[in-house]
Coordinates of C-alpha atoms and ligand atoms in Angstrom, one line a residue:
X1396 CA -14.4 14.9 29.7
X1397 CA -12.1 16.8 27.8
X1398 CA -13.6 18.9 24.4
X1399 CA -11.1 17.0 22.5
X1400 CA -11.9 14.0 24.4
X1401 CA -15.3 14.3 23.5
X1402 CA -14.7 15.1 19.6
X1403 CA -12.7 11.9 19.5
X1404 CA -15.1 9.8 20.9
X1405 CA -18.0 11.5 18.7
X1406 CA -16.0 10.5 16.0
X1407 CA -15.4 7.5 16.5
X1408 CA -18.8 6.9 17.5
X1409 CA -19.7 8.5 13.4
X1410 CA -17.2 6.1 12.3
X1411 CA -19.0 3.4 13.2
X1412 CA -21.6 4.1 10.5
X1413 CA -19.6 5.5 7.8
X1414 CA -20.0 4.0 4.5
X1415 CA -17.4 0.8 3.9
X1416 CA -14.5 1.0 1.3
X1417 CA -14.7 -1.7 -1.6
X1418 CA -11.5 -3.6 -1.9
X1419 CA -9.5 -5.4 -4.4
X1420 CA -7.3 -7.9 -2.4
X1421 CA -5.4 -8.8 -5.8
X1422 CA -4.4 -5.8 -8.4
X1423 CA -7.3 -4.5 -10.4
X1424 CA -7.5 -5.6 -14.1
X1425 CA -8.6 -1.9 -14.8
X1426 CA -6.1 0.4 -12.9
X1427 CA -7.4 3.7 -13.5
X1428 CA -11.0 2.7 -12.9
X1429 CA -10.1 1.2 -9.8
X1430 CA -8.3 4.0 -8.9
X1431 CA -11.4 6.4 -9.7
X1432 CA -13.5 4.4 -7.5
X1433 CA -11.7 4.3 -4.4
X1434 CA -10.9 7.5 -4.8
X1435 CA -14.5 8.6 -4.9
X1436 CA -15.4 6.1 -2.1
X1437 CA -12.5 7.6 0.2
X1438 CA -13.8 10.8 -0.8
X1439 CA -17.4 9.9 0.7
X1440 CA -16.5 8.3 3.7
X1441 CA -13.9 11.4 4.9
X1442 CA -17.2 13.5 4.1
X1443 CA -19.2 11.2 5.9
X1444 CA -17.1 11.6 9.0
X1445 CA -18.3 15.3 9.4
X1446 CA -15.5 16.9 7.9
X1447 CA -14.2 17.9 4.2
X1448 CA -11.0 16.5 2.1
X1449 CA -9.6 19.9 2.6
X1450 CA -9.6 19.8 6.2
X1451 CA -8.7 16.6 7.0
X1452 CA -5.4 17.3 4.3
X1453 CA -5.0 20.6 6.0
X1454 CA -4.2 18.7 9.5
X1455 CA -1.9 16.9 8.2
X1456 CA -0.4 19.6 6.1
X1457 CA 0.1 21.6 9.1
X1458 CA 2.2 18.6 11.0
X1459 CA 4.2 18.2 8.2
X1460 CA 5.1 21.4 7.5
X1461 CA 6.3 22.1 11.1
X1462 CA 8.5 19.0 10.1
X1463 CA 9.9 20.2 7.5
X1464 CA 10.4 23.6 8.7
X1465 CA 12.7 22.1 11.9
X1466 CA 15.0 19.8 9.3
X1467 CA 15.4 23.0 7.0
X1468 CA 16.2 25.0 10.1
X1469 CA 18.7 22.5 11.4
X1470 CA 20.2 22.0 7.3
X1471 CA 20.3 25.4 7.7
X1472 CA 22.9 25.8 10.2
X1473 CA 24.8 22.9 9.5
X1474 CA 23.3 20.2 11.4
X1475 CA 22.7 16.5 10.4
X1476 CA 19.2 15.8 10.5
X1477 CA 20.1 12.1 11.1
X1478 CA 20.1 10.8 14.6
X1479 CA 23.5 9.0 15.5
X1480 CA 23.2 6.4 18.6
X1481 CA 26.5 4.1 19.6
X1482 CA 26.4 0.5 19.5
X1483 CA 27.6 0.5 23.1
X1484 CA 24.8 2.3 24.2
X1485 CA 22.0 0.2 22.6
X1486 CA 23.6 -2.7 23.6
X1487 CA 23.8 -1.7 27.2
X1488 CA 20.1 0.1 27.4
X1489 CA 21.8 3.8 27.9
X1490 CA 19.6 5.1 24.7
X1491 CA 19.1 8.8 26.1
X1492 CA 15.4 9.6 26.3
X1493 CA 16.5 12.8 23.8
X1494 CA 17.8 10.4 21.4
X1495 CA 14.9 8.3 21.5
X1496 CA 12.5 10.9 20.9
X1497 CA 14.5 12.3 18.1
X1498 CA 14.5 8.8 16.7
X1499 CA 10.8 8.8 16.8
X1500 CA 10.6 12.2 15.4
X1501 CA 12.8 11.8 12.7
X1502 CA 12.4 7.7 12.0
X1503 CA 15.6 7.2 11.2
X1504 CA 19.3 6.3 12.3
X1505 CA 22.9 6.2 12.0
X1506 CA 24.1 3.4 14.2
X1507 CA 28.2 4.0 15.7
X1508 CA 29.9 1.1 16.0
X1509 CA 27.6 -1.4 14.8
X1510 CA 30.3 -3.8 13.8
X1511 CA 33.8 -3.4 14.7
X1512 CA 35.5 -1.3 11.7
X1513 CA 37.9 -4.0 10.9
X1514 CA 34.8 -7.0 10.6
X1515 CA 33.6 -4.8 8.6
X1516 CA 36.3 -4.2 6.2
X1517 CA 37.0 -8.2 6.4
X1518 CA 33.8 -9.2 5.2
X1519 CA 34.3 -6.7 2.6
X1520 CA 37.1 -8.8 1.3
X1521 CA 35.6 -12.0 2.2
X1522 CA 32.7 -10.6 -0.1
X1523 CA 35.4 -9.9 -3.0
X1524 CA 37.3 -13.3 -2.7
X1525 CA 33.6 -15.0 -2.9
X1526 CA 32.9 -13.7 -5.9
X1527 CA 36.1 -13.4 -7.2
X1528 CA 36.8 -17.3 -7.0
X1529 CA 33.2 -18.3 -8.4
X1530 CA 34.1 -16.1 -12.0
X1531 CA 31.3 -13.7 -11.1
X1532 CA 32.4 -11.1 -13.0
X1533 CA 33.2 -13.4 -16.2
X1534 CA 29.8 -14.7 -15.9
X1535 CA 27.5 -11.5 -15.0
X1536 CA 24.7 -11.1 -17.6
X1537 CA 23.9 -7.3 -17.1
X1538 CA 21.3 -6.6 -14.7
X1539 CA 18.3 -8.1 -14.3
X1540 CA 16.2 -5.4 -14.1
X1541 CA 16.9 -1.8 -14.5
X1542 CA 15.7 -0.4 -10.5
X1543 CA 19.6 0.4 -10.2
X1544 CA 22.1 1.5 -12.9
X1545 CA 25.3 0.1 -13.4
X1546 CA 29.0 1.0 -14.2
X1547 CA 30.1 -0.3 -17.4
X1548 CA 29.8 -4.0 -17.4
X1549 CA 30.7 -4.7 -14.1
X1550 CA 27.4 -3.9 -11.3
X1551 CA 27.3 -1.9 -8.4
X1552 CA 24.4 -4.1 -7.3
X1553 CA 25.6 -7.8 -6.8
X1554 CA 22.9 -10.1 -7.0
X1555 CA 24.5 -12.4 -4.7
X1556 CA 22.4 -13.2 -1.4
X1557 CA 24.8 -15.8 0.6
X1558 CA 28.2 -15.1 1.2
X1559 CA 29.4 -15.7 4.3
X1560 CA 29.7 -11.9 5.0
X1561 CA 26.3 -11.4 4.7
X1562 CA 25.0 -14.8 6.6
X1563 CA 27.3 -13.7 9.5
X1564 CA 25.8 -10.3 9.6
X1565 CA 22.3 -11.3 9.4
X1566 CA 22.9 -13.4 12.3
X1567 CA 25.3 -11.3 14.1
X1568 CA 24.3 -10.9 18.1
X1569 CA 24.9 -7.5 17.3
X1570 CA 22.3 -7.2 14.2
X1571 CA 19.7 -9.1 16.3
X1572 CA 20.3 -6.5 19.2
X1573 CA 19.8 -3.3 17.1
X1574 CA 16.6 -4.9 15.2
X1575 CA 15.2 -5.1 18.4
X1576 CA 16.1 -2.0 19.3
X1577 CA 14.6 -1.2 16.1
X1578 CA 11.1 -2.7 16.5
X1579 CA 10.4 -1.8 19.8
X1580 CA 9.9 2.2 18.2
X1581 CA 7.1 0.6 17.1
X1582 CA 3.5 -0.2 18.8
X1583 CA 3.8 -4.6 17.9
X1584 CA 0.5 -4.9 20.2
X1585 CA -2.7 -3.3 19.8
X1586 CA -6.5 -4.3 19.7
X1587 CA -5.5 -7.1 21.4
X1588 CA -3.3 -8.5 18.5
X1589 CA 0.6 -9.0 18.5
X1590 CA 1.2 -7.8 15.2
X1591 CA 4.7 -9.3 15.1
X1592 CA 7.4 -9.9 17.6
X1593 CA 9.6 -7.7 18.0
X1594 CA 12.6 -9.7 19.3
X1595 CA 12.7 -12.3 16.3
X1596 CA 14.1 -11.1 12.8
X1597 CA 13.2 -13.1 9.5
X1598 CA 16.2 -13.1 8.3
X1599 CA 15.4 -11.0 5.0
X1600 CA 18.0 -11.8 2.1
X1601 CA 18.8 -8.9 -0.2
X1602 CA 21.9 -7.5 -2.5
X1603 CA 25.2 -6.2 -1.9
X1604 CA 26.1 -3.1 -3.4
X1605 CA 29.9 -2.1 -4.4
X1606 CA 30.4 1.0 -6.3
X1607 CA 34.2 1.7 -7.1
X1608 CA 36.5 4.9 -6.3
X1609 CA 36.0 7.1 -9.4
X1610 CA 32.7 6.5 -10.6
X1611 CA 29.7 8.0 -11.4
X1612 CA 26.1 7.5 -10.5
X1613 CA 23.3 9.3 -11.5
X1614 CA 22.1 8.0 -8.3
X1615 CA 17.9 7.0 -7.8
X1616 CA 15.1 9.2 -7.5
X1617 CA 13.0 10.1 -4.6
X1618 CA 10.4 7.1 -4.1
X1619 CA 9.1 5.4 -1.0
X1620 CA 8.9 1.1 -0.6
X1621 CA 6.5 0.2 1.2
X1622 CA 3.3 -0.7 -1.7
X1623 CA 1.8 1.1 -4.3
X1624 CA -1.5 1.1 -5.5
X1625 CA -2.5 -2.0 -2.6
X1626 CA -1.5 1.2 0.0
X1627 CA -5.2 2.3 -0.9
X1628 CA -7.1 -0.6 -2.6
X1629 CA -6.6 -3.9 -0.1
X1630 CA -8.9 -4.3 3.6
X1631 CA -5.6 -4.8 5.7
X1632 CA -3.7 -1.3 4.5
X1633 CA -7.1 0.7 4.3
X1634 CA -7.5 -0.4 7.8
X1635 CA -4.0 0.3 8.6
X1636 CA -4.7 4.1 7.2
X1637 CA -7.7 4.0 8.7
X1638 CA -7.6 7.3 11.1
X1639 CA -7.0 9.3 7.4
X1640 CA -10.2 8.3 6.2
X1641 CA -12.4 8.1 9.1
X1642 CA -12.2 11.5 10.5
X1643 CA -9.6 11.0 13.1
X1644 CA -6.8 12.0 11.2
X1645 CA -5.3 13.4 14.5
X1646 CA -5.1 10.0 15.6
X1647 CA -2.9 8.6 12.7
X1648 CA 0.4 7.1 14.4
X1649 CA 3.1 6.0 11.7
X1650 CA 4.4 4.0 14.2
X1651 CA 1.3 1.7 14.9
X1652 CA 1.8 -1.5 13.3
X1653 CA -1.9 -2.5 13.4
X1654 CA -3.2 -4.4 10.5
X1655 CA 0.5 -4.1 8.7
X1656 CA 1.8 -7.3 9.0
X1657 CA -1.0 -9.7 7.6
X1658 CA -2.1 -8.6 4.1
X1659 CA -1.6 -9.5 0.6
X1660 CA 0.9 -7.0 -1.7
X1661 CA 0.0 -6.2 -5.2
X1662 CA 3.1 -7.9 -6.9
X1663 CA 5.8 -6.3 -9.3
X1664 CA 9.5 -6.1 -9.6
X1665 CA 10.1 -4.2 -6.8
X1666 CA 8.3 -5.2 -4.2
X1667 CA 8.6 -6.4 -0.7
X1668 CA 7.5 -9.6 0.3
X1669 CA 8.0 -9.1 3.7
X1670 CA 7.0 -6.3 6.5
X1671 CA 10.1 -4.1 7.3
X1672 CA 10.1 -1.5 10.4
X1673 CA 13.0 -0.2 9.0
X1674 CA 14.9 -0.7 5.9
X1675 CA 18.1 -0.7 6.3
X1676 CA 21.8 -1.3 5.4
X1677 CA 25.5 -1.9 6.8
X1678 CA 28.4 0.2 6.1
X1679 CA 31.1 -2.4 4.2
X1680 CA 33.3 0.8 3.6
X1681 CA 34.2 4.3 4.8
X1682 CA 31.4 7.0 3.2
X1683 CA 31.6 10.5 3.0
X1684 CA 28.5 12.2 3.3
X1685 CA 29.2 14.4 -0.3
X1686 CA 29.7 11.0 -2.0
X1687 CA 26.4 10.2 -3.6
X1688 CA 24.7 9.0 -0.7
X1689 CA 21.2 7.6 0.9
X1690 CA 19.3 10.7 1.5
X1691 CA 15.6 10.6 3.4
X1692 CA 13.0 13.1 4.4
X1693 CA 13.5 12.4 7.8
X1694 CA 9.3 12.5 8.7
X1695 CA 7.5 9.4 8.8
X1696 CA 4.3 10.8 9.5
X1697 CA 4.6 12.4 6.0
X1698 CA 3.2 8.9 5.0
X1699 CA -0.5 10.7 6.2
X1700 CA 0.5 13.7 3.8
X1701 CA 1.2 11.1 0.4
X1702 CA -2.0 8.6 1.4
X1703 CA -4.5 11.8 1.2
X1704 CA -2.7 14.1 -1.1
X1705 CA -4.3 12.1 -4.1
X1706 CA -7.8 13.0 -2.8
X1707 CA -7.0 16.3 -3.2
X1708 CA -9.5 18.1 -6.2
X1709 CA -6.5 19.2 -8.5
X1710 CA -5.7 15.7 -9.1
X1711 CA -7.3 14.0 -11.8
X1712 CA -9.8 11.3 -10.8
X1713 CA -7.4 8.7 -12.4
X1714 CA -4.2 9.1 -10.8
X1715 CA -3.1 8.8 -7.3
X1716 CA -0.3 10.9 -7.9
X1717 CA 1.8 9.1 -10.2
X1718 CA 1.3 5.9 -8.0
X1719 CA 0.7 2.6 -10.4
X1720 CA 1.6 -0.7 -9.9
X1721 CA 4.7 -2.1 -10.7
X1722 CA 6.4 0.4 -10.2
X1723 CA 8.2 2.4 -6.6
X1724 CA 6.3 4.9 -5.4
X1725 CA 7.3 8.0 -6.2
X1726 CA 7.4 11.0 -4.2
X1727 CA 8.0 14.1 -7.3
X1728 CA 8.1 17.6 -6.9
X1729 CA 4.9 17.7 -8.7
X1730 CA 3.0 16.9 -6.4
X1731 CA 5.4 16.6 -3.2
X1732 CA 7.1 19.7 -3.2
X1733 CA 6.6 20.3 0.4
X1734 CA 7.9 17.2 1.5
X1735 CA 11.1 17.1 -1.1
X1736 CA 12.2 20.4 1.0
X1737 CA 13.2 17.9 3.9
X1738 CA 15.5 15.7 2.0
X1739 CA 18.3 15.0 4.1
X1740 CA 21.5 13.1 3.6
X1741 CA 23.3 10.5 5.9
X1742 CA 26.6 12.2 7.9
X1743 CA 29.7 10.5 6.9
X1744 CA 30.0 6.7 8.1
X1745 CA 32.8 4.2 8.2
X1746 CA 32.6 0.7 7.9
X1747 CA 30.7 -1.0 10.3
X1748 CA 28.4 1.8 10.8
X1749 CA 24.8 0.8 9.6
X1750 CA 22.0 3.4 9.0
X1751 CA 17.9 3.0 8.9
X1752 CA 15.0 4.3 8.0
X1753 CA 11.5 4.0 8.9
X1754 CA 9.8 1.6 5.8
X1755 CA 7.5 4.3 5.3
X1756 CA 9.6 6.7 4.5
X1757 CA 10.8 8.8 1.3
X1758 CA 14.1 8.1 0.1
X1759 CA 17.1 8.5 -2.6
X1760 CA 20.5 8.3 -3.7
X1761 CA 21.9 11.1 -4.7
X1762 CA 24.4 11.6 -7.8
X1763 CA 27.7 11.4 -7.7
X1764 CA 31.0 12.0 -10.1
X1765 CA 34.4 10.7 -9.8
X1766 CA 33.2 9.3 -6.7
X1767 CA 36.5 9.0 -3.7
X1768 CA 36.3 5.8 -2.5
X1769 CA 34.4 2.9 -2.2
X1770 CA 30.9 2.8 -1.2
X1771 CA 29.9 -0.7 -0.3
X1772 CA 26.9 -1.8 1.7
X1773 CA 25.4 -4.6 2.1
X1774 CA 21.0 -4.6 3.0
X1775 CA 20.1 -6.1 5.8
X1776 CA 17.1 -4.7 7.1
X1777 CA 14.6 -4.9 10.0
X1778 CA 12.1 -7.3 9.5
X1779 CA 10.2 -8.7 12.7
X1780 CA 8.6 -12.3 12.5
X1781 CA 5.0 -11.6 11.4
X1782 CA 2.4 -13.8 9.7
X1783 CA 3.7 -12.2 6.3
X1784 CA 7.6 -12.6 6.8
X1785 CA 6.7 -16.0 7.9
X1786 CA 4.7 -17.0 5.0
X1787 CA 7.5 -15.6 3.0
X1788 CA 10.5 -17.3 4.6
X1789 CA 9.0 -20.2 3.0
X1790 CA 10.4 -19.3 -0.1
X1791 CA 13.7 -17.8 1.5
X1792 CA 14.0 -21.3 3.2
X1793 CA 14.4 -23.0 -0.5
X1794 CA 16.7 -20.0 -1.8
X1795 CA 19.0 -20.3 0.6
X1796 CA 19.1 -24.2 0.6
X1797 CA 19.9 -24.5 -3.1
X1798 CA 21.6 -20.6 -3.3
X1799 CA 18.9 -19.4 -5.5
X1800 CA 17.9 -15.7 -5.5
X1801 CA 14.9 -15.2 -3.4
X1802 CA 11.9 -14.9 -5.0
X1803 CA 11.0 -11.2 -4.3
X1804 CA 13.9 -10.6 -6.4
X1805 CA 15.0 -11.5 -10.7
X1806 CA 15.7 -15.3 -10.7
X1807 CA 19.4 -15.3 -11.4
X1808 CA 20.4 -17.6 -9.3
X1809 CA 24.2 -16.8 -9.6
X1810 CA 25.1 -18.6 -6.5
X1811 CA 23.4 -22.5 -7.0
X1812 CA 27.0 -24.0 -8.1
X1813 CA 29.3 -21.7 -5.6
X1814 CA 32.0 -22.6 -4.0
X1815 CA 32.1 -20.9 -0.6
X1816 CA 28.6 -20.7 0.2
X1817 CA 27.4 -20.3 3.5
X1818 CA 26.1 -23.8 4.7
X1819 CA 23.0 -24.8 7.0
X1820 CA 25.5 -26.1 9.5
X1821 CA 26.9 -22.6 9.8
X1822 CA 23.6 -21.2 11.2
X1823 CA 23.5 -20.1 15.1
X1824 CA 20.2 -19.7 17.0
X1825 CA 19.6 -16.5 15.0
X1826 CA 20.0 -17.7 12.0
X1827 CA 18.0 -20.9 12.1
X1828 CA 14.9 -18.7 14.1
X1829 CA 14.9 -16.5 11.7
X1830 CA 15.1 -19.0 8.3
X1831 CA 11.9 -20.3 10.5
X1832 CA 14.1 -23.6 11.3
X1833 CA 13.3 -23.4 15.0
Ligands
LIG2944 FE1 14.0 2.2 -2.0

C-alpha cells in the first residue's frame, strides 16, 4: 500500500468517528446564530480529522491558485480561457480527449453550431412577433424583482417562459444531445445510487433576455447559483461537501454528484428549484466578446476554496462571508480576491451558438455602454431528471398548462391569455419526458 494510500484510508477510517454536524433542513429563524454554530461545529470536526483549518484551506488554496495562475497566463497572451467544441463533433462522438479534459478543467463551454445560425435568428423573430401580438410591451409592469436591471421601461429580461422559440429549443434533438453531453462530465452514479440520469432533461423553464443595440448595462456582479446558506446548514449538501470537512479534502471532486440531487433548498427570490450540471444559455443573436458579456472564473473546484474560506479565523463568527439567505451568493474581492483574478469572458458567439457553465461556478455580466448590437439569449440550461427536478416539474407541469410563470420565479403570469402559445399537442418525446408526461 501506497503512503498516500494508506493516509486516505486512515482517514477515512478517523472519519468514521468524528463528531456529526447539526442541521437545519429548513432556514434558521436565527441566521447569524446558526451560522456561528455550524461554523464552530465544522471547525471541530476538520480538527477532529487530525488536521487544522489552516491546512485543510491551504490544500485547497494551493489547487486553486495553480488555476488561476494558468487562466491569467493564457489571458495573458491573448487566449480564451473558454473551451469551444462544434456541434458536429458532439453529435458524432469526435470530442478530442484534449477538449474533454479542458472541459473538465475549466467547467465550462462554448458550443459551435448548436443550432443552425438562421433557426436561431428565426426564433429570435418568432420571439418578437409573440410578444409583439400579445401587447407585451403595453402591458409590462416593471420588473418583478430587481436581480436584473432594466432599460428604461421596456426589459432586457422578458418574463415570458413559452413561446414557441423557446419550447422548440428545449426540446430540440440537438439540445437534448449536448445536455447529455453535458451530464456525462459528471460522476451520476456512486455509492451505489444513480443520482440522476444523465440522458433525460427536465425541461427547466426560465426567461429570455433581449438587450437592444445602444444600450447600457451596468451589467451583474460576481455571485455563484447554486444555494446559499443551505450550502453549509442541510444533511444532503454537508454530505455532498463532505471530503472538506472530514479530512480528505484531497478527495473533494466538483464533479461528483453524490447527495446533490435529493435535498431541500432554503427558499428566496432567486433560487433554483431544480439541480443544474450546468447553467446555461442559447445564443438568439451575434455577441462580441467586448459587449457586456457572461464572464466566469473558469475553476469549478474553486467551489472547495468559497465552502471553507468562511472557516477561516479572520472572519467573524457570524458571517460566512457575506453569504445570507435570500440573496445570490456572492463571490467579492473581500474575501475572494484570489479567485476574482480568474474571471474570464466568453469569445465572441453568433446566433445559435450556446455557452455553459458548471452550476457551481462563479459568474457575471460585465458592463456595457452604447452596446453594438443585440444581445439576445434565451436560458435553457442543463438539468438531468433527479428526485428534485422531478418533484419540481410538478409545478412546471401546471405553469406550462395554464402559461403561468413557474414557480421558482415572480408570479406574473404574462402569458395565461396568449395568443400563440406553445400547446401540449406540440410536444415531441423530449418534451413530454421531460414535463414528466411520459
Ligand atoms: Fe447567476
Amino acid at each position: 500500500m501506497t503512503m498516500v494510500n494508506e493516509m486516505v484510508q486512515q482517514r477515512d477510517e478517523a472519519a468514521r468517528e468524528l463528531p456529526p454536524l447539526p442541521t437545519w433542513e429548513s432556514t434558521p429563524e436565527d441566521l447569524k446564530a446558526a451560522t456561528r454554530t455550524i461554523k464552530s461545529a465544522l471547525r471541530r470536526r476538520i480538527e477532529a480529522s487530525g488536521r487544522t483549518v489552516e491546512q485543510v484551506f491551504a490544500v485547497m488554496d494551493e489547487r486553486v491558485t495553480q488555476r488561476v495562475e494558468e487562466i491569467e497566463a493564457a489571458l495573458r497572451n491573448g487566449e480564451n480561457a473558454w473551451p469551444v467544441v462544434e456541434y458536429a463533433d458532439i453529435e458524432s462522438g469526435r470530442v478530442s480527449a484534449a477538449d474533454l479534459a479542458l472541459l473538465q478543467r475549466r467547467g465550462c463551454l462554448v458550443v459551435r453550431g448548436h443550432f443552425p445560425r438562421e433557426q436561431a435568428l428565426g426564433w429570435d423573430r418568432d420571439i418578437v412577433d409573440y410578444v409583439d401580438r400579445n401587447a407585451f410591451f403595453e402591458t409590462y409592469q416593471g420588473p418583478a424583482d430587481d436581480f436584473f436591471g432594466s432599460v428604461g421601461s421596456k426589459p432586457e429580461i422578458y418574463p415570458i417562459y413559452w413561446s414557441h422559440a423557446q419550447m422548440e429549443a428545449r426540446q430540440h434533438d440537438r439540445m437534448a444531445r449536448v445536455q447529455s453531453f453535458l451530464n456525462a462530465q459528471w460522476r451520476s452514479s456512486s455509492e451505489g445510487v444513480q443520482w440522476f440520469d444523465p440522458d433525460r432533461d427536465s425541461l427547466y423553464p426560465d426567461r429570455i433576455r433581449r438587450r437592444p443595440p445602444g444600450a447600457d448595462s451596468g451589467g451583474l456582479g460576481t455571485h455563484l447559483d447554486p444555494g446559499t446558506l443551505d450550502l453549509w446548514m442541510t444533511q444532503a449538501y454537508q454530505k455532498a461537501f463532505r471530503h472538506l470537512f472530514d479530512g480528505s479534502v484531497e478527495q473533494y471532486d466538483p464533479w461528483d454528484a453524490a447527495y446533490r440531487t435529493a435535498g431541500p433548498q432554503y427558499p428566496g427570490t432567486t433560487m433554483c428549484s431544480a439541480f443544474r450540471t450546468f447553467q446555461g444559455w442559447t445564443a438568439l443573436s451575434d455577441m462580441d466578446h467586448d459587449q457586456g458579456v457572461l464572464h466566469t472564473v473558469p475553476i469549478p473546484e474553486a467551489m472547495g476554496y468559497l465552502m471553507l474560506r468562511p472557516l477561516l479565523a479572520d472572519v467573524p463568527d457570524d458571517d460566512m462571508c457575506g453569504v445570507t439567505t435570500n440573496q445570490t451568493f456572492p463571490a467579492s474581492e473581500k474575501w475572494h480576491s484570489l479567485l476574482l483574478r480568474a474571471s474570464a469572458g466568453i469569445p465572441d458567439v453568433k446566433a445559435g451558438d450556446s455557452v455553459w457553465w458548471h452550476c457551481d461556478m462563479i459568474h457575471s455580466v460585465a458592463p456595457v455602454t452604447d452596446q453594438k448590437g443585440w444581445g439576445n439569449v434565451i436560458y435553457i440550461p442543463a438539468a438531468p431528471w433527479c428526485p428534485r427536478n422531478e418533484e419540481y416539474s410538478a409545478s412546471v407541469r401546471e405553469a406550462f398548462a395554464t402559461g403561468s410563470s413557474p414557480s421558482d420565479f415572480p408570479a406574473e403570469d404574462y402569458e395565461r391569455e396568449w395568443a400563440g402559445r406553445f400547446t401540449a399537442d406540440e410536444l415531441n418525446v423530449v418534451g413530454r419526458r421531460g414535463l414528466g408526461l411520459d
